Amino acid sequence: MSGEHTSVPVAARVRRLEERLIEAGVVGEEQLDQALATMLKGASPVNGARIVARAWTDEGFRRRLLADANAALPEVGLSMAGGIQEQRLKVVENTATTHHVLVCTLCSCYPIGLLGPSPSWYKSEAYRSRVVREPRAVLAEFGLELPDGTAITVWDSSAESRYMVLPRRPEGTAGRSEAELAALVTREGLIGTAAV
Amino acid sequence: MRAEFRAGERVRVRTVDPVGHTRVPRYVRGQVGRIVECQGRWALADESAAGVAEPRVEPVYTVAFAAGDLWGEGGHEVTVDLWESYIERVRKDGA
């Protein structure tokens, strides 16, 4: 198990694996590059932020998003079909009394298309093993102090589902445009390690 | 194949420790949780990883566990995605 995917030994192992697959005729170099380019094209937290801003400003969209995110995404020109197969997306909504945070304890499952490449700490063994056990303490280390009464749910993604947090709309933002609201949303907010 | 479990039902995670790939995190093995919802149906990852030509396609559930049950402390909840063959119904007598 690797805690740091960007390490040199892992990168070398990935390259050897790619070469074996190409040698065996399973996949071509160009095909591989194309698949990676397709997966990463437009993969950015800007996408997740746009979804959040729409949900904050359009109550009907918010309800459809929480009920069936895959069906709602095309309304903002997005989908979960960028990979080998369409992944299921579940959006979980923070409220005044509930907070959600994401993890993948087995590896690093994460909605890359909507949140951009995952931060290195998301893949670290420390985050993966600790957030399921003591989320309140881990969130505090990220600078997010939750009131004692807040119910915390940790979503451990280990199958075909990907998760995204719908943060609470900050106070004092009435009248702001969808684009202005989207600019407030961070990747950490979409993972649940920041308030927005 | 219809989904066997319904939202609210209590299920126990099987304690098997397979040799190959599995998507059952160790910290929930043998633990009792509550079905939140059925996510859909996907090929069983254990069999796909083992190269089985036609892996079983099973319902996958979101199962919620109380931190107190998992760790003996903590007031939060942890949800885990589990294929149907990873879990079994908890009998009324709790066994």
Coordinates of C-alpha atoms in Angstrom, one line a residue:
Chain A
M1 CA 0.0 0.0 0.0
S2 CA 1.4 3.4 -1.0
G3 CA 0.7 6.5 1.0
E4 CA 2.2 8.8 -1.6
H5 CA 1.4 8.2 -5.2
T6 CA 3.8 10.8 -6.6
S7 CA 6.9 9.0 -5.2
V8 CA 9.6 8.1 -7.7
P9 CA 9.4 4.3 -7.0
V10 CA 5.7 4.3 -7.6
A11 CA 6.0 6.3 -10.8
A12 CA 8.6 3.9 -12.1
R13 CA 6.4 0.9 -11.3
V14 CA 3.5 2.6 -13.1
R15 CA 5.7 3.2 -16.1
R16 CA 6.9 -0.5 -16.1
L17 CA 3.3 -1.6 -16.0
E18 CA 2.4 0.6 -18.9
E19 CA 5.3 -0.8 -20.9
R20 CA 4.2 -4.4 -20.2
L21 CA 0.7 -3.6 -21.3
I22 CA 1.9 -2.0 -24.5
E23 CA 4.4 -4.9 -25.2
A24 CA 1.6 -7.4 -24.7
G25 CA -0.6 -5.5 -27.2
V26 CA -3.3 -4.8 -24.6
V27 CA -3.2 -1.1 -25.2
G28 CA -1.2 1.3 -27.4
E29 CA 0.9 4.2 -26.3
E30 CA -1.4 6.7 -28.1
Q31 CA -4.5 5.0 -26.7
L32 CA -3.1 5.3 -23.2
D33 CA -2.2 8.9 -23.6
Q34 CA -5.6 9.6 -25.1
A35 CA -7.4 7.9 -22.2
L36 CA -5.4 9.9 -19.6
A37 CA -6.0 13.1 -21.5
T38 CA -9.7 12.5 -21.7
M39 CA -9.9 11.7 -18.0
L40 CA -8.0 14.8 -17.0
K41 CA -9.5 17.2 -19.6
G42 CA -11.4 19.8 -17.7
A43 CA -10.9 17.9 -14.4
S44 CA -11.0 20.8 -11.9
P45 CA -12.7 21.9 -8.7
V46 CA -14.2 24.6 -10.8
N47 CA -16.7 22.0 -11.9
G48 CA -17.7 21.1 -8.3
A49 CA -17.9 24.8 -7.4
R50 CA -20.3 25.4 -10.3
I51 CA -22.5 22.6 -9.2
V52 CA -22.6 24.0 -5.6
A53 CA -23.3 27.6 -6.8
R54 CA -26.2 26.3 -8.9
A55 CA -27.6 24.3 -5.9
W56 CA -27.4 27.4 -3.7
T57 CA -29.3 29.6 -6.2
D58 CA -31.8 27.1 -7.7
E59 CA -33.8 25.1 -5.2
G60 CA -35.2 22.7 -7.8
F61 CA -31.7 21.9 -9.0
R62 CA -30.6 21.4 -5.4
R63 CA -33.4 18.9 -4.8
R64 CA -32.7 17.0 -8.0
L65 CA -28.9 17.0 -7.3
L66 CA -29.4 15.4 -3.8
A67 CA -31.9 12.9 -5.1
D68 CA -30.0 11.7 -8.2
A69 CA -26.8 13.6 -8.9
N70 CA -26.0 11.7 -12.2
A71 CA -29.4 12.8 -13.6
A72 CA -28.9 16.4 -12.5
L73 CA -25.3 17.0 -13.7
P74 CA -26.2 17.5 -17.4
E75 CA -28.2 20.6 -16.3
V76 CA -24.8 22.3 -15.7
G77 CA -23.2 20.6 -18.7
L78 CA -21.3 18.0 -16.7
S79 CA -21.4 14.2 -16.4
M80 CA -19.7 11.3 -14.5
A81 CA -19.0 9.4 -17.8
G82 CA -15.4 10.5 -18.3
G83 CA -13.8 7.3 -17.2
I84 CA -14.1 3.6 -18.3
Q85 CA -17.7 3.5 -17.1
E86 CA -20.0 6.1 -15.7
Q87 CA -19.5 6.4 -12.0
R88 CA -22.3 7.0 -9.6
L89 CA -22.2 10.4 -7.9
K90 CA -23.7 10.9 -4.4
V91 CA -23.9 14.5 -3.2
V92 CA -24.2 14.9 0.6
E93 CA -25.4 18.2 2.0
N94 CA -24.0 20.0 5.1
T95 CA -26.5 21.8 7.3
A96 CA -26.4 23.8 10.5
T97 CA -26.4 20.5 12.5
T98 CA -24.7 18.0 10.1
H99 CA -21.3 17.8 8.5
H100 CA -19.9 15.4 5.9
V101 CA -16.4 14.5 5.1
L102 CA -14.9 12.1 2.4
V103 CA -12.2 9.5 2.5
C104 CA -11.2 6.3 0.7
T105 CA -9.6 4.0 3.3
L106 CA -8.6 1.3 0.8
C107 CA -6.9 3.5 -1.8
S108 CA -7.8 7.0 -3.1
C109 CA -11.3 6.9 -4.7
Y110 CA -12.3 10.4 -5.5
P111 CA -14.4 12.3 -8.2
I112 CA -11.4 13.7 -10.1
G113 CA -13.6 15.2 -12.9
L114 CA -15.4 17.4 -10.4
L115 CA -12.7 18.1 -7.9
G116 CA -9.5 18.0 -10.0
P117 CA -6.6 15.8 -9.1
S118 CA -6.7 14.8 -5.4
P119 CA -4.5 16.5 -2.8
S120 CA -1.5 14.4 -1.6
W121 CA -2.9 14.3 2.0
Y122 CA -6.1 12.7 0.7
K123 CA -3.9 9.7 -0.4
S124 CA -1.8 9.7 2.8
E125 CA -2.2 6.8 5.2
A126 CA -2.4 9.2 8.1
Y127 CA -5.6 10.9 6.7
R128 CA -7.2 7.7 5.6
S129 CA -6.7 5.9 8.9
R130 CA -7.4 8.8 11.2
V131 CA -10.5 10.5 9.7
V132 CA -12.7 7.5 10.1
R133 CA -11.7 7.2 13.8
E134 CA -11.4 10.8 15.0
P135 CA -12.9 13.1 12.3
R136 CA -13.5 16.0 14.7
A137 CA -9.8 16.1 15.7
V138 CA -8.7 15.8 12.0
L139 CA -11.0 18.5 10.9
A140 CA -9.7 20.8 13.7
E141 CA -6.2 20.2 12.3
F142 CA -7.5 21.5 9.0
G143 CA -8.7 24.6 10.8
L144 CA -12.4 23.5 10.8
E145 CA -13.7 23.6 14.4
L146 CA -17.2 22.2 14.5
P147 CA -19.7 22.9 17.3
D148 CA -20.0 20.0 19.8
G149 CA -23.6 19.3 18.7
T150 CA -22.8 18.8 15.0
A151 CA -23.4 15.3 13.7
I152 CA -20.5 14.1 11.6
T153 CA -20.7 11.5 8.9
V154 CA -17.6 10.1 7.2
W155 CA -18.1 8.6 3.8
D156 CA -15.7 5.8 3.0
S157 CA -15.7 5.4 -0.8
S158 CA -14.7 1.9 -1.8
A159 CA -16.9 0.8 -4.7
E160 CA -18.2 2.5 -7.9
S161 CA -19.7 5.5 -6.0
R162 CA -18.0 8.8 -5.8
Y163 CA -19.0 11.5 -3.3
M164 CA -19.1 15.2 -3.2
V165 CA -20.0 17.5 -0.3
L166 CA -22.4 20.4 -0.8
P167 CA -21.1 23.0 1.6
R168 CA -23.4 25.5 3.4
R169 CA -23.9 28.8 1.7
P170 CA -21.9 31.4 3.7
E171 CA -23.9 34.1 5.4
G172 CA -23.9 37.6 3.9
T173 CA -23.9 36.3 0.3
A174 CA -27.4 37.2 -0.7
G175 CA -27.7 38.8 -4.1
R176 CA -24.3 37.5 -5.3
S177 CA -24.3 36.0 -8.8
E178 CA -23.8 32.3 -9.5
A179 CA -20.2 33.0 -10.7
E180 CA -19.4 35.0 -7.6
L181 CA -20.7 32.2 -5.4
A182 CA -18.8 29.6 -7.3
A183 CA -15.5 31.5 -6.7
L184 CA -16.1 31.0 -2.9
V185 CA -16.0 27.2 -3.1
T186 CA -12.7 25.4 -2.6
R187 CA -11.6 21.8 -3.3
E188 CA -11.4 21.3 0.5
G189 CA -15.0 22.4 0.9
L190 CA -16.1 19.8 -1.6
I191 CA -14.2 17.1 0.3
G192 CA -15.5 18.4 3.7
T193 CA -12.2 19.4 5.3
A194 CA -13.2 23.1 5.0
A195 CA -16.5 24.9 5.6
V196 CA -16.8 26.2 2.0
Chain B
M1 CA -31.2 -10.2 -9.2
R2 CA -33.3 -8.2 -6.7
A3 CA -31.7 -6.3 -3.8
E4 CA -32.0 -8.4 -0.7
F5 CA -31.7 -5.7 1.9
R6 CA -33.8 -2.6 2.5
A7 CA -33.1 0.8 4.1
G8 CA -33.0 0.6 7.9
E9 CA -32.2 -3.2 8.1
R10 CA -29.3 -4.2 10.3
V11 CA -26.6 -6.3 8.7
R12 CA -23.4 -7.8 9.8
V13 CA -20.2 -7.7 7.7
R14 CA -18.8 -11.2 7.1
T15 CA -15.6 -12.0 8.8
V16 CA -13.9 -13.8 5.9
D17 CA -10.3 -12.8 5.2
P18 CA -9.9 -13.6 1.5
V19 CA -6.4 -14.2 0.1
G20 CA -6.9 -12.0 -3.0
H21 CA -8.4 -8.5 -3.6
T22 CA -11.5 -7.5 -1.7
R23 CA -13.2 -4.2 -1.0
V24 CA -14.2 -4.9 2.5
P25 CA -12.2 -2.5 4.7
R26 CA -10.8 -4.5 7.7
Y27 CA -12.2 -2.1 10.3
V28 CA -15.8 -3.1 9.5
R29 CA -15.3 -6.9 9.4
G30 CA -17.7 -8.6 11.8
Q31 CA -19.4 -5.2 12.7
V32 CA -23.1 -4.5 12.6
G33 CA -24.4 -1.6 10.5
R34 CA -27.6 -0.2 9.1
I35 CA -28.5 -0.2 5.4
V36 CA -28.8 3.4 4.2
E37 CA -29.6 2.6 0.5
C38 CA -28.9 0.4 -2.4
Q39 CA -26.6 2.2 -4.8
G40 CA -27.1 0.0 -7.9
R41 CA -25.5 -3.2 -9.2
W42 CA -21.9 -3.8 -10.2
A43 CA -19.6 -6.7 -10.9
L44 CA -18.1 -8.0 -7.6
A45 CA -14.6 -6.4 -7.4
D46 CA -13.1 -9.5 -5.8
E47 CA -13.9 -11.6 -8.9
S48 CA -13.1 -8.9 -11.5
A49 CA -9.7 -8.5 -9.9
A50 CA -9.1 -12.3 -10.0
G51 CA -9.8 -12.3 -13.7
V52 CA -13.1 -14.2 -13.5
A53 CA -14.6 -14.1 -17.0
E54 CA -18.1 -13.4 -15.9
P55 CA -18.0 -11.9 -12.4
R56 CA -21.1 -11.9 -10.3
V57 CA -23.1 -8.7 -10.6
E58 CA -24.5 -7.8 -7.2
P59 CA -26.3 -4.9 -5.5
V60 CA -23.9 -2.6 -3.6
Y61 CA -25.2 -0.9 -0.4
T62 CA -24.3 2.1 1.6
V63 CA -24.0 0.8 5.1
A64 CA -23.7 3.1 8.1
F65 CA -21.7 2.2 11.2
A66 CA -21.7 4.0 14.6
A67 CA -18.2 5.1 15.6
G68 CA -19.0 3.7 19.1
D69 CA -19.4 0.2 17.7
L70 CA -16.3 0.4 15.5
W71 CA -13.9 2.1 17.9
G72 CA -15.6 2.0 21.3
E73 CA -15.7 5.8 21.3
G74 CA -16.8 8.7 19.1
G75 CA -20.2 10.1 18.3
H76 CA -19.9 10.1 14.5
E77 CA -21.0 7.7 11.8
V78 CA -19.0 6.1 9.1
T79 CA -20.6 4.8 5.9
V80 CA -19.0 2.1 3.7
D81 CA -19.9 0.8 0.2
L82 CA -20.4 -2.9 0.5
W83 CA -21.3 -5.6 -2.1
E84 CA -24.2 -7.9 -1.1
S85 CA -22.1 -11.0 -0.6
Y86 CA -20.0 -9.0 2.0
I87 CA -23.0 -8.8 4.4
E88 CA -25.6 -10.9 6.1
R89 CA -28.8 -10.2 7.9
V90 CA -28.7 -9.8 11.7
R91 CA -31.2 -12.2 13.3
K92 CA -33.8 -10.9 15.7
D93 CA -31.9 -12.4 18.7
G94 CA -28.9 -10.4 17.6
A95 CA -26.8 -13.3 16.5

